[in-house]
CSV table of N, CA and C in Angstrom, one decimal:
chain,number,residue,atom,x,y,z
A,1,UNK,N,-17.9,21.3,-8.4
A,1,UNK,CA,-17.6,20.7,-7.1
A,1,UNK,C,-18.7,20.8,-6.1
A,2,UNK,N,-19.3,19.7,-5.6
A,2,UNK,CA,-20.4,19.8,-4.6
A,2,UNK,C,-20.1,20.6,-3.5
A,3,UNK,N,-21.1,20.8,-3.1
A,3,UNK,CA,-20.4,21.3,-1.3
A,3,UNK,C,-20.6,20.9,-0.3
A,4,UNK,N,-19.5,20.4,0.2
A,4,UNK,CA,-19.3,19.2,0.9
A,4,UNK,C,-19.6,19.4,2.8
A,5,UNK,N,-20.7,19.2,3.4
A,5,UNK,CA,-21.1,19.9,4.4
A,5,UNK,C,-20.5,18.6,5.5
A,6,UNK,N,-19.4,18.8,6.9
A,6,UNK,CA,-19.1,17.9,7.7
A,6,UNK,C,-20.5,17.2,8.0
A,7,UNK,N,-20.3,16.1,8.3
A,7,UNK,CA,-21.5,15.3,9.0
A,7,UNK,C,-21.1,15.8,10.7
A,8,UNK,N,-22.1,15.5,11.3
A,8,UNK,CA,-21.9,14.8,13.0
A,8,UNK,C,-21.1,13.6,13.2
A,9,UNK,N,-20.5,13.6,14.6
A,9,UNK,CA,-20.0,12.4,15.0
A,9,UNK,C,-20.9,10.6,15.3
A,10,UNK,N,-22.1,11.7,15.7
A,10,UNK,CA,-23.3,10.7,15.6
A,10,UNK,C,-23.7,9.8,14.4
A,11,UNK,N,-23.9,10.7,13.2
A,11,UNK,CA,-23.7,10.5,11.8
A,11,UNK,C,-22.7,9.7,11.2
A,12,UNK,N,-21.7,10.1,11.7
A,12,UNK,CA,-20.4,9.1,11.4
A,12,UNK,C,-20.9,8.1,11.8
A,13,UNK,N,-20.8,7.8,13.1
A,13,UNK,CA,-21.2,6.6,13.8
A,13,UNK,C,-21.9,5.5,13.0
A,14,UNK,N,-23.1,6.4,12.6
A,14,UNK,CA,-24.7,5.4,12.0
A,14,UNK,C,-24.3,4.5,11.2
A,15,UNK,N,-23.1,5.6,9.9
A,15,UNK,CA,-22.6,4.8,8.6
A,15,UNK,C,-21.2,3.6,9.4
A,16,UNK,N,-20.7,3.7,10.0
A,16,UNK,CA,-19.8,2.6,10.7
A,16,UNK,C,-20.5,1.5,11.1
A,17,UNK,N,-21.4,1.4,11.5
A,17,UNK,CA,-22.4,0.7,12.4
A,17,UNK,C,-23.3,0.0,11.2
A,18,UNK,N,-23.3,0.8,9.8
A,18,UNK,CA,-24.3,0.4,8.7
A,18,UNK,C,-22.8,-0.5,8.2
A,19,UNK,N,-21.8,-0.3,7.9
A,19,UNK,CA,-20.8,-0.9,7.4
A,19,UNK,C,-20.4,-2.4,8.1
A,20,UNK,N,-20.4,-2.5,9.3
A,20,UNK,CA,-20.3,-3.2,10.5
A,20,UNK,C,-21.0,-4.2,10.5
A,21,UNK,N,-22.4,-3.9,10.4
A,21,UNK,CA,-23.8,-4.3,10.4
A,21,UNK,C,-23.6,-5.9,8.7
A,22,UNK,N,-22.5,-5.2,7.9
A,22,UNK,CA,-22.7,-5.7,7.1
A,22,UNK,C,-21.6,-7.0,6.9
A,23,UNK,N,-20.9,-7.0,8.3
A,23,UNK,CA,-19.5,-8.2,8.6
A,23,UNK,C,-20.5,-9.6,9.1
A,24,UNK,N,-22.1,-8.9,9.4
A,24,UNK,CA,-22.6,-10.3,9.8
A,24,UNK,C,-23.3,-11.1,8.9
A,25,UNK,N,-23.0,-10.7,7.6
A,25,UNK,CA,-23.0,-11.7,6.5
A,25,UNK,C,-22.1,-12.0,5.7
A,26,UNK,N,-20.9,-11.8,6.1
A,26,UNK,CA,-19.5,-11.7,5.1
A,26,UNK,C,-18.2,-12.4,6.2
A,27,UNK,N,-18.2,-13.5,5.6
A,27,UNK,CA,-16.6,-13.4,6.6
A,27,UNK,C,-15.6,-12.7,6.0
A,28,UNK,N,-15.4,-12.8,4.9
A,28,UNK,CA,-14.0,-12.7,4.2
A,28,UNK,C,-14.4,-11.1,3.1
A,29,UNK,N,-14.3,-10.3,3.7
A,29,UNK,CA,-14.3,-8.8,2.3
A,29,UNK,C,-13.2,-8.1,2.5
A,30,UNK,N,-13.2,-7.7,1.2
A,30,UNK,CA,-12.4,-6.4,0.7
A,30,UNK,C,-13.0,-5.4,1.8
A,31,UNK,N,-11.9,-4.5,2.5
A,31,UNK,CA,-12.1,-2.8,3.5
A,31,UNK,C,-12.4,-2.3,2.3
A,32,UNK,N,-11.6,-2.0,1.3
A,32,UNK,CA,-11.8,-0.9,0.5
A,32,UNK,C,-12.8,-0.8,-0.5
A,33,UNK,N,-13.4,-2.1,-1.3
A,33,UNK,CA,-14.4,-2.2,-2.0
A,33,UNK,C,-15.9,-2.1,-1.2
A,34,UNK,N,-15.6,-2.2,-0.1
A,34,UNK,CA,-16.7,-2.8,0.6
A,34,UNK,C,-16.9,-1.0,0.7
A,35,UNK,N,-16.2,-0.4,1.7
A,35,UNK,CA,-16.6,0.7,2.0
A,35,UNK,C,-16.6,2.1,0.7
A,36,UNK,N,-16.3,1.9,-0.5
A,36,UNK,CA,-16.7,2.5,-1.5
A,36,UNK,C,-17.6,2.4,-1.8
A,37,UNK,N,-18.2,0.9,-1.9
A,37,UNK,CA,-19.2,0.6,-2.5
A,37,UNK,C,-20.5,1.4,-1.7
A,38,UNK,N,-20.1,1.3,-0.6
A,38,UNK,CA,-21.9,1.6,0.6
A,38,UNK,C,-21.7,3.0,0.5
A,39,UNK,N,-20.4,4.0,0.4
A,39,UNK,CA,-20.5,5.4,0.4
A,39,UNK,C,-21.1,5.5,-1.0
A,40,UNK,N,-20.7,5.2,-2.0
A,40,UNK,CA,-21.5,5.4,-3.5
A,40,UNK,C,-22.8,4.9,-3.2
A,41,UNK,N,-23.3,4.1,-2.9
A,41,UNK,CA,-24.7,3.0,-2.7
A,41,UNK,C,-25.5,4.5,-2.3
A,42,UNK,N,-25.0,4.9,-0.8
A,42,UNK,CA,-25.8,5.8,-0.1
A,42,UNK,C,-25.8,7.2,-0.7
A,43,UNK,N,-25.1,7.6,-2.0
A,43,UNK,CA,-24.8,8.9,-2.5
A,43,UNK,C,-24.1,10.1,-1.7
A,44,UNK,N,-23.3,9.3,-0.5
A,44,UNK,CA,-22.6,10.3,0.4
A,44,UNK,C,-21.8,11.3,-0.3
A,45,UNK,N,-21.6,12.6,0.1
A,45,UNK,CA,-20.5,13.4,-0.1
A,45,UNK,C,-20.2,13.7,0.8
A,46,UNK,N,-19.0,13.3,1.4
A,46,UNK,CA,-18.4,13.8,2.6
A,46,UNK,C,-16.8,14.3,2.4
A,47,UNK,N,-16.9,14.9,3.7
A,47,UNK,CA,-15.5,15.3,3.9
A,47,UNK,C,-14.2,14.7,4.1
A,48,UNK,N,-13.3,14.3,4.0
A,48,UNK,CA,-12.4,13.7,4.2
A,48,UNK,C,-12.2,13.0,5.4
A,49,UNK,N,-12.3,14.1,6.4
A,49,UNK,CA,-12.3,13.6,8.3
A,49,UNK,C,-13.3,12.7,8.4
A,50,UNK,N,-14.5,13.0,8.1
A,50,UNK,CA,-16.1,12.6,8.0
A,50,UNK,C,-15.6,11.0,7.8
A,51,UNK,N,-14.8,11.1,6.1
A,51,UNK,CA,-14.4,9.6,5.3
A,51,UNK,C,-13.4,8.5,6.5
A,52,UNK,N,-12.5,9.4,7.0
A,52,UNK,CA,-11.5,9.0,7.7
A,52,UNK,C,-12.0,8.3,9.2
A,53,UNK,N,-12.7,9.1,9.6
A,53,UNK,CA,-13.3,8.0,11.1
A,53,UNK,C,-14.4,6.8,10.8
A,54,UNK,N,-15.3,6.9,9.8
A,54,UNK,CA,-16.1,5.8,9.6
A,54,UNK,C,-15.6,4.5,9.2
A,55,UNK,N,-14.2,4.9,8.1
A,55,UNK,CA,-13.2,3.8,7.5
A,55,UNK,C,-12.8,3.0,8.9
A,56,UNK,N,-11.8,4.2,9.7
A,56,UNK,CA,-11.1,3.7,10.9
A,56,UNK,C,-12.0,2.4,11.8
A,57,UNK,N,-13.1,3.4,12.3
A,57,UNK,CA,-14.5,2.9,12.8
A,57,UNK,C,-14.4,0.9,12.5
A,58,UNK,N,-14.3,1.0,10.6
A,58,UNK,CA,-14.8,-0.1,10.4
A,58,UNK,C,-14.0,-0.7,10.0
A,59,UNK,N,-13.0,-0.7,10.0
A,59,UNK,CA,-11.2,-1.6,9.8
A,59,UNK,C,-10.9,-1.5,11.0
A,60,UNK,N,-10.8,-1.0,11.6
A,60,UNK,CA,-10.7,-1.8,13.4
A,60,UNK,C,-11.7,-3.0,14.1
A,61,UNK,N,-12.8,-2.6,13.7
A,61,UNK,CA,-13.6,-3.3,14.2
A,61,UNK,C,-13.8,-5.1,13.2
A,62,UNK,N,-13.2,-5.0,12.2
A,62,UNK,CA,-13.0,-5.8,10.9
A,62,UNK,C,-11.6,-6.9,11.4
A,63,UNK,N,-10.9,-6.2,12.0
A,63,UNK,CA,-9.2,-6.4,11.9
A,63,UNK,C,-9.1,-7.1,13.3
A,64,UNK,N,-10.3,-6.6,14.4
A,64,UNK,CA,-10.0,-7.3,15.8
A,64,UNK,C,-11.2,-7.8,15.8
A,65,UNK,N,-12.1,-8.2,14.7
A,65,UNK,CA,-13.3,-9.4,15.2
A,65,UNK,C,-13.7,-10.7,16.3
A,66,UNK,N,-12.5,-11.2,15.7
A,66,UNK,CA,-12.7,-12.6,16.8
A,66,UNK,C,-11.7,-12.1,18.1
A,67,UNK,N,-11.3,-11.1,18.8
A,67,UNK,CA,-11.4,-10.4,20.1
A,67,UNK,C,-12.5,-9.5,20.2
A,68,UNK,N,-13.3,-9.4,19.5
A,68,UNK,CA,-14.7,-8.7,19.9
A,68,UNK,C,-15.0,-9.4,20.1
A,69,UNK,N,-15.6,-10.3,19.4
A,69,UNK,CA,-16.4,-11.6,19.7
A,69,UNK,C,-16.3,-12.4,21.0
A,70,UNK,N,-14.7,-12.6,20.9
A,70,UNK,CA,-14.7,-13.3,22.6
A,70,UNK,C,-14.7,-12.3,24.1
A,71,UNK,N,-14.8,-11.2,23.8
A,71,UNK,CA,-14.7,-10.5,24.7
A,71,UNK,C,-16.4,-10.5,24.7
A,72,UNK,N,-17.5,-9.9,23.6
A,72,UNK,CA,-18.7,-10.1,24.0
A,72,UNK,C,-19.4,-11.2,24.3
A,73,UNK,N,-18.6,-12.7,23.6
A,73,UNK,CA,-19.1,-14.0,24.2
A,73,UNK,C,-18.9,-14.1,25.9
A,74,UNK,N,-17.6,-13.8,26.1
A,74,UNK,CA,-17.6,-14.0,27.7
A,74,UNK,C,-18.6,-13.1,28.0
A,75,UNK,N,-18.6,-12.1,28.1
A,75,UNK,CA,-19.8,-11.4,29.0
A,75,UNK,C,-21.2,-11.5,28.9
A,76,UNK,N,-21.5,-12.2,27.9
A,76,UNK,CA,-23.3,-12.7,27.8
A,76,UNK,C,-23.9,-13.7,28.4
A,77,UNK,N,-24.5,-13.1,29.4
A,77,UNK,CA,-25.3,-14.3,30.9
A,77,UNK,C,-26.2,-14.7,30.1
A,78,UNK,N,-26.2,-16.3,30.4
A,78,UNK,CA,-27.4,-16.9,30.1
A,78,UNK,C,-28.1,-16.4,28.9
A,79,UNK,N,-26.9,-16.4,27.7
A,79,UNK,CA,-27.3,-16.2,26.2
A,79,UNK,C,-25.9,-16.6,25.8
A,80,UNK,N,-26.1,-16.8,24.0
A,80,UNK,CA,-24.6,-17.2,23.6
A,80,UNK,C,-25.2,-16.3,22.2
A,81,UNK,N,-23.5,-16.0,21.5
A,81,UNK,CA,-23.5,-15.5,20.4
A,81,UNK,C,-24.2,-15.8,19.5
A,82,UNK,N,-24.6,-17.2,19.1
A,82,UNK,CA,-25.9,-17.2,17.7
A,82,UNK,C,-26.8,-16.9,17.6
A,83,UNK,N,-27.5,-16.7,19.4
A,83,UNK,CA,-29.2,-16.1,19.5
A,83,UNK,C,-28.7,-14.6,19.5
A,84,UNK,N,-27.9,-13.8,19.2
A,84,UNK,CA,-28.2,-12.8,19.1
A,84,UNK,C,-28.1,-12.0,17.8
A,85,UNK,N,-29.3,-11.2,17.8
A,85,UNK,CA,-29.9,-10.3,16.6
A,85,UNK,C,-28.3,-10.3,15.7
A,86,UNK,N,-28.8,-9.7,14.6
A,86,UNK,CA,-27.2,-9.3,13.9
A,86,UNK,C,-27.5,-7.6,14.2
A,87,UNK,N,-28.4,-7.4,14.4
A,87,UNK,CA,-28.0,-5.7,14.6
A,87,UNK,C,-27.8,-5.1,16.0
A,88,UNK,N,-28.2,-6.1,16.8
A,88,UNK,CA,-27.2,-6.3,18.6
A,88,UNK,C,-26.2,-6.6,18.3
A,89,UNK,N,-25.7,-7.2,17.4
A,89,UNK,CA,-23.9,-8.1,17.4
A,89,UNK,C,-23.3,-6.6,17.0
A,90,UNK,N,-24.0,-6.4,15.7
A,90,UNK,CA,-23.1,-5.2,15.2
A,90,UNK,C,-22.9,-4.0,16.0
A,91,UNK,N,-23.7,-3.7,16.7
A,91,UNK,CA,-23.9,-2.2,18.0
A,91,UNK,C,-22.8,-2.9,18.8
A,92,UNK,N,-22.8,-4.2,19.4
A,92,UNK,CA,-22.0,-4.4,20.3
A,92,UNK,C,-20.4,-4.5,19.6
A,93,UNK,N,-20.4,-5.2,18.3
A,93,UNK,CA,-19.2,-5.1,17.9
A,93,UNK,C,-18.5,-4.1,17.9
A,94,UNK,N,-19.0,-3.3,17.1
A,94,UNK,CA,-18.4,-1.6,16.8
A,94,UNK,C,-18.3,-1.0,18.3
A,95,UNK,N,-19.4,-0.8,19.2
A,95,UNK,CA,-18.6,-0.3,21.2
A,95,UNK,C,-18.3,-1.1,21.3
A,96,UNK,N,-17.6,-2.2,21.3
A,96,UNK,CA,-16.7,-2.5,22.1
A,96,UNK,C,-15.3,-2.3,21.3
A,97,UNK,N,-15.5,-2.2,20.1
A,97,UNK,CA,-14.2,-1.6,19.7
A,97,UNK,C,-13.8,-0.6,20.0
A,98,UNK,N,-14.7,0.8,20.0
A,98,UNK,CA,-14.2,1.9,20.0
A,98,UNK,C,-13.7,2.0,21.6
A,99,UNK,N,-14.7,1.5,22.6
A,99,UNK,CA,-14.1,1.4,23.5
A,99,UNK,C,-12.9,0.5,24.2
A,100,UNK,N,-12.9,-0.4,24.0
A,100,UNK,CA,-11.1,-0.8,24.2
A,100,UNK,C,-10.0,-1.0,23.0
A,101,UNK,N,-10.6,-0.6,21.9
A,101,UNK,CA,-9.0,-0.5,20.9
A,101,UNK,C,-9.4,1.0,20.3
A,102,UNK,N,-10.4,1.6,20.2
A,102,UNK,CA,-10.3,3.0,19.7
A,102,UNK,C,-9.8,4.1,21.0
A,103,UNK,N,-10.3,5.6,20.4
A,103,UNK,CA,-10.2,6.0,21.5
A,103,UNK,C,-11.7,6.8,21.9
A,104,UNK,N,-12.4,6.3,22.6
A,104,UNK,CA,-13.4,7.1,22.8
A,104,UNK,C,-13.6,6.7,24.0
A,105,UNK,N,-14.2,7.1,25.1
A,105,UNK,CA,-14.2,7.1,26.0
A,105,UNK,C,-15.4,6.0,26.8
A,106,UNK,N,-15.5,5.3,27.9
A,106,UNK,CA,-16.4,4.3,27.7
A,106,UNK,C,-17.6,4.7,27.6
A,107,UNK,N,-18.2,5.7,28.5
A,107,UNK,CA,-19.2,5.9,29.0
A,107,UNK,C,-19.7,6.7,27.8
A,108,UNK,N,-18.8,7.0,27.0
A,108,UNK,CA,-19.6,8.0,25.4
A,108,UNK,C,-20.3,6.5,24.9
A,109,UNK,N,-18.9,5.4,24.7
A,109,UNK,CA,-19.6,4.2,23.4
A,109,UNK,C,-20.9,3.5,24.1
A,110,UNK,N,-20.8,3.3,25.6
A,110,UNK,CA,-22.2,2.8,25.8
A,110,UNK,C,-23.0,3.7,25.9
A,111,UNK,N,-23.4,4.6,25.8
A,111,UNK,CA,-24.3,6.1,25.0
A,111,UNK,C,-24.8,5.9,24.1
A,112,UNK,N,-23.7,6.0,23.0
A,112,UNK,CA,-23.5,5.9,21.8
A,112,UNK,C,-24.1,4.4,21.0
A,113,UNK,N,-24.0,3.3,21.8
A,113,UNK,CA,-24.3,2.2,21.7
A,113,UNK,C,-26.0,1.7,22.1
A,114,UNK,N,-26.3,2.4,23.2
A,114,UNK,CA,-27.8,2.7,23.2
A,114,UNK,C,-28.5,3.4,22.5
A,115,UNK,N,-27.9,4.7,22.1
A,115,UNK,CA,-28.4,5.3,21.2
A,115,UNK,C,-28.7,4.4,19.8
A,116,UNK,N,-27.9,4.0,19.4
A,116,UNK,CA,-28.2,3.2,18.1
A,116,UNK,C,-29.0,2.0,18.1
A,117,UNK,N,-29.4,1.2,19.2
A,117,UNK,CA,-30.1,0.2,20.1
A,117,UNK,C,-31.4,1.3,19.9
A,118,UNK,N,-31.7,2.0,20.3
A,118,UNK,CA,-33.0,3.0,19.6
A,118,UNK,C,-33.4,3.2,18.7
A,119,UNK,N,-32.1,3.5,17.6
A,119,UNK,CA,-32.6,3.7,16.3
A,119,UNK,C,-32.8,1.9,15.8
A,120,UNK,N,-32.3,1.3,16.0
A,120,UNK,CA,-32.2,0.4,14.8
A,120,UNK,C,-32.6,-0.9,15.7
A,121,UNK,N,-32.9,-1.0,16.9
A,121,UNK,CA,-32.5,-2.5,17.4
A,121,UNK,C,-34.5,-2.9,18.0
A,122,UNK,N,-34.8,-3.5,18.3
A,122,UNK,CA,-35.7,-4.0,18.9
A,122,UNK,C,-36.2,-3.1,20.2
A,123,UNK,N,-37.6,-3.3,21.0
A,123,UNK,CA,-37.7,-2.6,22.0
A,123,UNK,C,-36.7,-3.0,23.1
A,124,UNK,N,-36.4,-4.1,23.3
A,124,UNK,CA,-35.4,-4.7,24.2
A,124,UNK,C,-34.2,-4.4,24.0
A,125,UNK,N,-33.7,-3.8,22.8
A,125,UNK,CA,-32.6,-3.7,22.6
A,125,UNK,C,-31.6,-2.4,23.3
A,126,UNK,N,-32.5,-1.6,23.4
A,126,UNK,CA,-31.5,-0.7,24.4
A,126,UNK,C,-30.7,-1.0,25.8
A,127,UNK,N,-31.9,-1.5,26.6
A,127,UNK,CA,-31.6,-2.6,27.8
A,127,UNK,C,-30.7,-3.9,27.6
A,128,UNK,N,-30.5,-4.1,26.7
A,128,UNK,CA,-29.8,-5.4,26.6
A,128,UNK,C,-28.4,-5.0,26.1
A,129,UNK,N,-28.1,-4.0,25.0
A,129,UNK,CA,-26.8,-3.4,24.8
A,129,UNK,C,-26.4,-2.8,25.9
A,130,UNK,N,-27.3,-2.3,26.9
A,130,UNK,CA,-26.7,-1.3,28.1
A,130,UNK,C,-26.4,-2.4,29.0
A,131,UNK,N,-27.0,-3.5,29.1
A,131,UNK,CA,-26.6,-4.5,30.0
A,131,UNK,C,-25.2,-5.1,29.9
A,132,UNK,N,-25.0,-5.4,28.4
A,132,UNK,CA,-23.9,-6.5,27.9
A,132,UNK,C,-23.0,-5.5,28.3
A,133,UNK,N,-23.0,-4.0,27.7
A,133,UNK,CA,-21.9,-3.2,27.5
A,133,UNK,C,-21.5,-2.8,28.8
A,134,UNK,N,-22.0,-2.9,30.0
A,134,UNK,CA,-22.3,-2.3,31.2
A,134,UNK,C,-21.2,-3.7,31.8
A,135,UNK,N,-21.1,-4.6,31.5
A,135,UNK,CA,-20.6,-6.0,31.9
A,135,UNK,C,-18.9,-6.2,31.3
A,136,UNK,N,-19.0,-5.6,30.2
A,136,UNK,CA,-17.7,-5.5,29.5
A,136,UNK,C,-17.1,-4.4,29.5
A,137,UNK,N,-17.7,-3.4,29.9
A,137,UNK,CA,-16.4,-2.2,30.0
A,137,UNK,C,-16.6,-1.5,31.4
A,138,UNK,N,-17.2,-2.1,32.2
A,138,UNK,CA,-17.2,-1.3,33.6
A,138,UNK,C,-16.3,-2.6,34.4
């Protein structure tokens, strides 16, 4: 039996956000194939809790799409949903889930949302997630 070391909540995050990341080429997937597949893909061993928030993470955000969407469509000035990146869509998708249908707090998901706007998005892209998110949850 391996030994199964908890990840961070950060960490969680990355893989929800990598799962998420992957709704902007798929309309129609299997939750459960889909997210087996990327945990085996990436050779994860995780913990069950670890398993259980990243699922949640990305079946929420799967299950209320087109209210993410219209909720990020209304708030984008002088831009519309097609010009944007697919790994801005996905950062904003996933915070704006967590923050109005999960439970995390706002001012964590737009953190949390720039934070990953760092790792993964363009130089503009920190400023631009902090802007949108800054517009929709304040």
């Amino acid at each position: 039996m391996p030994n199964i070391k908890p990840i961070t909540r950060k960490e969680e995050r990355i893989h929800a956000f990598m799962l998420v990341f992957q709704l902007s080429f798929h309309n129609e997937i299997d939750l459960d194939e889909t997210f087996n597949s990327y945990i085996e893909e990436q050779g994860l061993i995780l913990a069950e809790k670890n398993k259980d928030f990243i699922y949640k993470e990305f079946e929420g955000t799967y299950k209320n799409i087109e209210k993410i969407d219209a909720t990020i469509e209304k708030n984008l000035k002088d831009w519309n949903m097609k010009r944007l990146n697919k790994v801005d869509l996905s950062i904003l998708r996933l915070v704006v889930y967590e923050a109005t249908l999960g439970e995390i707090p706002i001012s964590v998901a737009i953190n949390e949302g720039v934070a990953l706007a760092k790792l993964y998005s363009s130089d503009d892209g920190p400023n631009f997630i902090n802007g949108v998110l800054s517009s929709i949850l304040n």
